[in-house]
XYZ file of N, CA, C and O in Angstrom:
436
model
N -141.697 88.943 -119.462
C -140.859 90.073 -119.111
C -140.067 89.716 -117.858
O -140.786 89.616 -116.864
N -139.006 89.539 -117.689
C -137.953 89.618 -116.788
C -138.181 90.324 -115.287
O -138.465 91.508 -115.463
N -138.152 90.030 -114.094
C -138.121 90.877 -113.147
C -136.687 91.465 -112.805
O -136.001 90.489 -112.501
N -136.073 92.398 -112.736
C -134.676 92.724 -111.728
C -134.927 93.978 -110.712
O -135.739 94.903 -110.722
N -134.294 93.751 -110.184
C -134.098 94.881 -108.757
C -133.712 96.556 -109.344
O -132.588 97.011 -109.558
N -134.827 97.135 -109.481
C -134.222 99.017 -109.688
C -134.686 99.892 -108.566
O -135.639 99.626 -107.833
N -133.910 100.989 -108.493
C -134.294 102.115 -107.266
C -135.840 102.369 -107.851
O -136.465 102.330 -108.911
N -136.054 102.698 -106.222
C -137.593 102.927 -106.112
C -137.755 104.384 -107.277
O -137.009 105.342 -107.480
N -138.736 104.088 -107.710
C -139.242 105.446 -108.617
C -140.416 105.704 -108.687
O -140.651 106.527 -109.572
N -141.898 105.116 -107.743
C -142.891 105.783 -107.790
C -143.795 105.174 -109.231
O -145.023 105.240 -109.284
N -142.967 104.608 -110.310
C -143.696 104.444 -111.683
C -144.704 103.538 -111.116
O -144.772 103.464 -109.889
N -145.795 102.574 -112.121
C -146.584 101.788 -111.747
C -145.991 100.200 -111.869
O -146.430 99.177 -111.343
N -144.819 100.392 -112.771
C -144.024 99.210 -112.876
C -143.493 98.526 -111.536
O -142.944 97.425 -111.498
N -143.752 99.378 -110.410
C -143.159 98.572 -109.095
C -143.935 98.672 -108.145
O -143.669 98.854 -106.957
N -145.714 98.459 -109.056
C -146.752 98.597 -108.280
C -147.174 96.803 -108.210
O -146.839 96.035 -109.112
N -147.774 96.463 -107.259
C -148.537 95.013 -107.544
C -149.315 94.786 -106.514
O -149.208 95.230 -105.371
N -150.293 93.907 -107.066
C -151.873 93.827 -106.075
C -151.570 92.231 -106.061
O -151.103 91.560 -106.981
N -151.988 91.784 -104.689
C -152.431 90.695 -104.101
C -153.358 90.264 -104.405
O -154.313 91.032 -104.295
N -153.614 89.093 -104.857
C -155.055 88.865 -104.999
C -154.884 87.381 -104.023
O -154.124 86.418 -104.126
N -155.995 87.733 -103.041
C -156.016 86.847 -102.271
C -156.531 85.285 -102.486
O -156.142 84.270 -101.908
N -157.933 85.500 -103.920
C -158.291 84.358 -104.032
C -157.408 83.530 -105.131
O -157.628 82.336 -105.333
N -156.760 83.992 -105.572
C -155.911 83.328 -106.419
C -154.011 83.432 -105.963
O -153.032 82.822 -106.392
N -154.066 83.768 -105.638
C -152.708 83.886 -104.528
C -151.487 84.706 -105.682
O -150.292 84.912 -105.468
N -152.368 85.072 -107.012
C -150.812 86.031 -107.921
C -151.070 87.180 -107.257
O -152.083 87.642 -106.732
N -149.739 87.625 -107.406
C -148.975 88.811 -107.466
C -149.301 89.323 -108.656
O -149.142 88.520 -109.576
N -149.779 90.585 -109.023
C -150.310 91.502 -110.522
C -150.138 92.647 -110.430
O -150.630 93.478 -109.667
N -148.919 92.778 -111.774
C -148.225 94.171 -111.282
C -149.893 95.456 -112.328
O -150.550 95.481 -113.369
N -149.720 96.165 -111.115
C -150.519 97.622 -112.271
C -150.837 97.725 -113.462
O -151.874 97.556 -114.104
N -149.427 98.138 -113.764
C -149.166 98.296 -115.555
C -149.473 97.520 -116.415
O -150.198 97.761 -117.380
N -148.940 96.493 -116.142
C -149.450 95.372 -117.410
C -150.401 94.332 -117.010
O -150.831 93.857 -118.061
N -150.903 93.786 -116.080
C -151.935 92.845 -115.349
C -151.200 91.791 -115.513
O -151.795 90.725 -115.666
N -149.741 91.801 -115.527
C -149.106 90.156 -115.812
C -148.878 89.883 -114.065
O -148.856 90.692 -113.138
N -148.738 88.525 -114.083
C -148.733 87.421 -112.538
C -146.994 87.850 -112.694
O -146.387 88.225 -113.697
N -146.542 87.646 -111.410
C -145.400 87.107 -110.575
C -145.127 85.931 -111.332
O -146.007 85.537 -112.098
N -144.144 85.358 -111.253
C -144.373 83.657 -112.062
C -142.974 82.998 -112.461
O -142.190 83.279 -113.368
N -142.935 81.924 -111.365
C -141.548 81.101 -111.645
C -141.551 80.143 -112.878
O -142.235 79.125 -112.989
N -140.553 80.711 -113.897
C -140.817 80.533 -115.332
C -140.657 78.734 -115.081
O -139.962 77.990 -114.388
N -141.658 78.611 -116.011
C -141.965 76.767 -116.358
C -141.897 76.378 -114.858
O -141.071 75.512 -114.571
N -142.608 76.871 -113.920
C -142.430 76.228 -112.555
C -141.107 75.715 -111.983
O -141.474 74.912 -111.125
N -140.408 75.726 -111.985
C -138.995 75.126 -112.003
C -138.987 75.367 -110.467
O -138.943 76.457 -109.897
N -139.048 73.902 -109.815
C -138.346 74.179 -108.181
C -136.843 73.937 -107.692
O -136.533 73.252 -106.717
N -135.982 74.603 -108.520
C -134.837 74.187 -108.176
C -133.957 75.864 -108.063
O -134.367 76.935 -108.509
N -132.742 75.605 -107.360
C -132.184 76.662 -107.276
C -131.902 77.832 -108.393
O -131.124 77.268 -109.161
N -132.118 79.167 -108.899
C -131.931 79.645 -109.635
C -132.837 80.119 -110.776
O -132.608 80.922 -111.680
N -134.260 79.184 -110.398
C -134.789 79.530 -111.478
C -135.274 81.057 -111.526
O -135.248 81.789 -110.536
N -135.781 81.504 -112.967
C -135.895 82.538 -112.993
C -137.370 83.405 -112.398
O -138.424 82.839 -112.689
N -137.409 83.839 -112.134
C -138.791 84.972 -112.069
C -139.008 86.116 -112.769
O -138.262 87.090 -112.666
N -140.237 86.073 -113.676
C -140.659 87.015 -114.654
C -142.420 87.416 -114.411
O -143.229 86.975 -113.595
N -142.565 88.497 -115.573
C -144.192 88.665 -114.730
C -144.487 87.708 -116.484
O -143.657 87.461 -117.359
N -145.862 87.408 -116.438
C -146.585 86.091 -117.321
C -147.972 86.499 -117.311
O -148.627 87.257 -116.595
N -148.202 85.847 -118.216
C -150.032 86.507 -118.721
C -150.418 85.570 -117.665
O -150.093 84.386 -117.759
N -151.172 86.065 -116.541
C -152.208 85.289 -115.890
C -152.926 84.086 -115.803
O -154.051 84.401 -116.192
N -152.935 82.862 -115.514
C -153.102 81.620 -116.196
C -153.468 80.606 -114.978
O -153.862 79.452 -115.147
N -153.219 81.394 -113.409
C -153.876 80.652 -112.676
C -152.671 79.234 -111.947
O -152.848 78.788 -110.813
N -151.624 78.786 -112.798
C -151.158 77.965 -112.467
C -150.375 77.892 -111.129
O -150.338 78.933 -110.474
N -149.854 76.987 -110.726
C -148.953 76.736 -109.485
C -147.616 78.031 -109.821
O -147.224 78.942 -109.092
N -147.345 77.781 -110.688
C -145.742 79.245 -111.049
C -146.201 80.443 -110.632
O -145.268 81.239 -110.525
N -147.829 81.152 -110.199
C -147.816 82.083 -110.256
C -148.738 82.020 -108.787
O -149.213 83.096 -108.426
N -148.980 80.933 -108.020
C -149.305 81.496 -106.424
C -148.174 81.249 -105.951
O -147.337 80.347 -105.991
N -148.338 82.356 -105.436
C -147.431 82.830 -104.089
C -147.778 83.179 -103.129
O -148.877 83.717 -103.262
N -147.297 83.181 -101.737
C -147.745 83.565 -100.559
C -146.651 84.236 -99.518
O -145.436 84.340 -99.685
N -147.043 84.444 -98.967
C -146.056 86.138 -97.759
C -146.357 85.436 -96.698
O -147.413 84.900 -96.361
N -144.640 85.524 -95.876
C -144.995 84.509 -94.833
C -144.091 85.758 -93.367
O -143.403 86.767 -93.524
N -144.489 85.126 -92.241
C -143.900 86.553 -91.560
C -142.602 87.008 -91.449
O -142.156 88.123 -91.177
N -141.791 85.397 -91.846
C -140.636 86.011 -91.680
C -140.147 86.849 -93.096
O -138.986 86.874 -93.503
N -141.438 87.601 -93.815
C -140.932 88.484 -94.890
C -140.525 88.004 -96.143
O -140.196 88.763 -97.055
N -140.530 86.573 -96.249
C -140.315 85.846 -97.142
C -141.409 85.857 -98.025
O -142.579 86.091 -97.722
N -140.836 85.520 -99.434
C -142.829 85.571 -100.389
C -142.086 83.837 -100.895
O -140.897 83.518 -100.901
N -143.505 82.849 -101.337
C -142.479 81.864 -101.396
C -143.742 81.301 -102.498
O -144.765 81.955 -102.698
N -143.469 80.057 -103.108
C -144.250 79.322 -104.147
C -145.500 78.481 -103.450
O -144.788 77.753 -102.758
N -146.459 78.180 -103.225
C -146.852 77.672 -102.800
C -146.882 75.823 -103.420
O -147.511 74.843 -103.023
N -145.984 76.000 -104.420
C -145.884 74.476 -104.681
C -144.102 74.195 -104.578
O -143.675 73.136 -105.038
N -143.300 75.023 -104.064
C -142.049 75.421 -103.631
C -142.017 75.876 -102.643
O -141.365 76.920 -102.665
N -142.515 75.564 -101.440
C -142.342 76.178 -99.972
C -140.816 76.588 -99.576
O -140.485 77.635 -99.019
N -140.009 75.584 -99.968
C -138.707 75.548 -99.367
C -138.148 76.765 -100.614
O -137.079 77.272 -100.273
N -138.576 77.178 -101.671
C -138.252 78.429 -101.908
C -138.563 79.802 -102.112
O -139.729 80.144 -102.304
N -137.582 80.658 -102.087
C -137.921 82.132 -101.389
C -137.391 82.914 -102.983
O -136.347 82.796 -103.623
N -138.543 83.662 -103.207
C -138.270 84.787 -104.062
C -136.676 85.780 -103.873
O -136.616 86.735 -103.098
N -135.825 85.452 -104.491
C -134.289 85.791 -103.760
C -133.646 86.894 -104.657
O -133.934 86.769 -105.847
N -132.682 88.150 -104.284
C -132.640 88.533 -105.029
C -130.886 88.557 -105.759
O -130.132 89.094 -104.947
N -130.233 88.162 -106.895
C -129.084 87.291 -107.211
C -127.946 87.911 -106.277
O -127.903 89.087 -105.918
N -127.031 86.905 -105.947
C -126.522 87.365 -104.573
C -126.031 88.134 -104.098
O -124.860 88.287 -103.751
N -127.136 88.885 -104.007
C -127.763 89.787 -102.543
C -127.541 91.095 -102.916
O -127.702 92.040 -102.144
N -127.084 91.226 -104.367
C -126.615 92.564 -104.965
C -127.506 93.731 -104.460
O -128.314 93.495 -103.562
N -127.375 95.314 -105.131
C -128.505 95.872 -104.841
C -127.945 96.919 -106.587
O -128.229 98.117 -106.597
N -127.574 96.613 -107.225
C -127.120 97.362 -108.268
C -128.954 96.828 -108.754
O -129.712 95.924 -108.403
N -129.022 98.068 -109.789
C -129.702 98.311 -111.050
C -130.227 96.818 -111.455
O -129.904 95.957 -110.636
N -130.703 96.532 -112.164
C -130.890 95.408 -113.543
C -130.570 93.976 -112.696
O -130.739 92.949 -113.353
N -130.022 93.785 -110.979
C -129.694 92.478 -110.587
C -130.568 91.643 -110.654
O -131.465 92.292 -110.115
N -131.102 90.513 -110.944
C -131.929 89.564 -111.606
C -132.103 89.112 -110.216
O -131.318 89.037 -109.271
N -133.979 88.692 -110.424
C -134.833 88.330 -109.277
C -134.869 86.745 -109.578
O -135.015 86.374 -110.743
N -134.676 85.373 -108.041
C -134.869 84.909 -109.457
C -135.271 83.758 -107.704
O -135.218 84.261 -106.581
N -135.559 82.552 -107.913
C -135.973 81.446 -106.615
C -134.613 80.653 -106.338
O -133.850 80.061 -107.102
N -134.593 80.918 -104.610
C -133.383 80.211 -104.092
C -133.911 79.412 -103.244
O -135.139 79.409 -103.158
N -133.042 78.443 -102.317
C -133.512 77.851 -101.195
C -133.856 78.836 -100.354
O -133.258 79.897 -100.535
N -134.933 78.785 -99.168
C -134.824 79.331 -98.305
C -134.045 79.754 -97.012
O -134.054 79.149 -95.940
N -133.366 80.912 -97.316
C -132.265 80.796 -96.106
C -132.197 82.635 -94.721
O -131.482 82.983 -93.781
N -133.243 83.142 -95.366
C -133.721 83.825 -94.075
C -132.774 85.553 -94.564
O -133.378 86.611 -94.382
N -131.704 85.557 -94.999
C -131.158 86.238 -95.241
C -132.061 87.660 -95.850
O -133.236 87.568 -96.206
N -131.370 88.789 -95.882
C -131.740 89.950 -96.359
C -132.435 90.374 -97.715
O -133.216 91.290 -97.972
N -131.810 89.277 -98.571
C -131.743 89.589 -100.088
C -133.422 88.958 -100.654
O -134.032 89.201 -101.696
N -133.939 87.724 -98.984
C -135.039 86.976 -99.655
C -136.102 87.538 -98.645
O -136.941 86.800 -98.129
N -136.018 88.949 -98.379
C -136.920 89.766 -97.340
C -137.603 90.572 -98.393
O -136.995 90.688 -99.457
N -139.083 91.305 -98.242
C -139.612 91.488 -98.786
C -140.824 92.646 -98.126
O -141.801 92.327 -97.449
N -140.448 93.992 -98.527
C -141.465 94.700 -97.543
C -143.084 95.240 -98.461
O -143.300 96.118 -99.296
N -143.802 94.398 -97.913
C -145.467 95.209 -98.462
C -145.590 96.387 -97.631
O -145.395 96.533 -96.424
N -146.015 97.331 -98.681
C -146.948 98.499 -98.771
C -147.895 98.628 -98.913
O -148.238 98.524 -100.091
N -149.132 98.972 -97.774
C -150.355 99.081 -98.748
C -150.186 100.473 -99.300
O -149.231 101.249 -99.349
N -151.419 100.522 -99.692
C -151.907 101.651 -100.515
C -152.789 101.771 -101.167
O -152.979 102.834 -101.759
């Protein structure tokens, strides 16, 4: 399933738990991982959620400068396509460059 950027709405679809010992991201609703499709460390690749599987595509880690990043892709940042904020804009891995679009605010709850 595809990730893109929609206004906040409270559903469980834009809920997700940390799991610390395995480093995915797991949204609520469906228990699928965060996950840079076929691992791909290069500019652009995509980000979708993925059945759980443990691999390198799906740890990630939160770093302070707000960045969430691959842990086998350091130098890239969960980005969101450039820098839009419309509806449906596709989430997807860029270089790391500090900017707004690759900021990232946790909530607990």
């Amino acid at each position: 399933t595809n990730i893109h950027l929609w206004d906040v709405n409270g559903s469980d679809a834009q809920i997700f738990h940390y799991h610390f010992d395995s480093k995915a991201i797991v949204n609520v609703k469906c228990n699928k991982a965060i996950d840079i499709s076929r691992f791909q460390c290069h500019d652009g690749a995509n980000i979708w959620l993925w059945k759980r599987n443990g691999s390198g595509a799906q740890k990630l880690s939160f770093y302070n400068d707000m960045t969430i990043r691959s842990a086998g892709c350091e130098n890239k940042a969960i980005d969101i396509y450039k820098a839009a904020s419309d509806n449906e804009t596709n989430i997807l891995s860029w270089s790391k460059h500090g900017n707004a679009n690759q900021k990232w605010q946790i909530k607990y709850i």
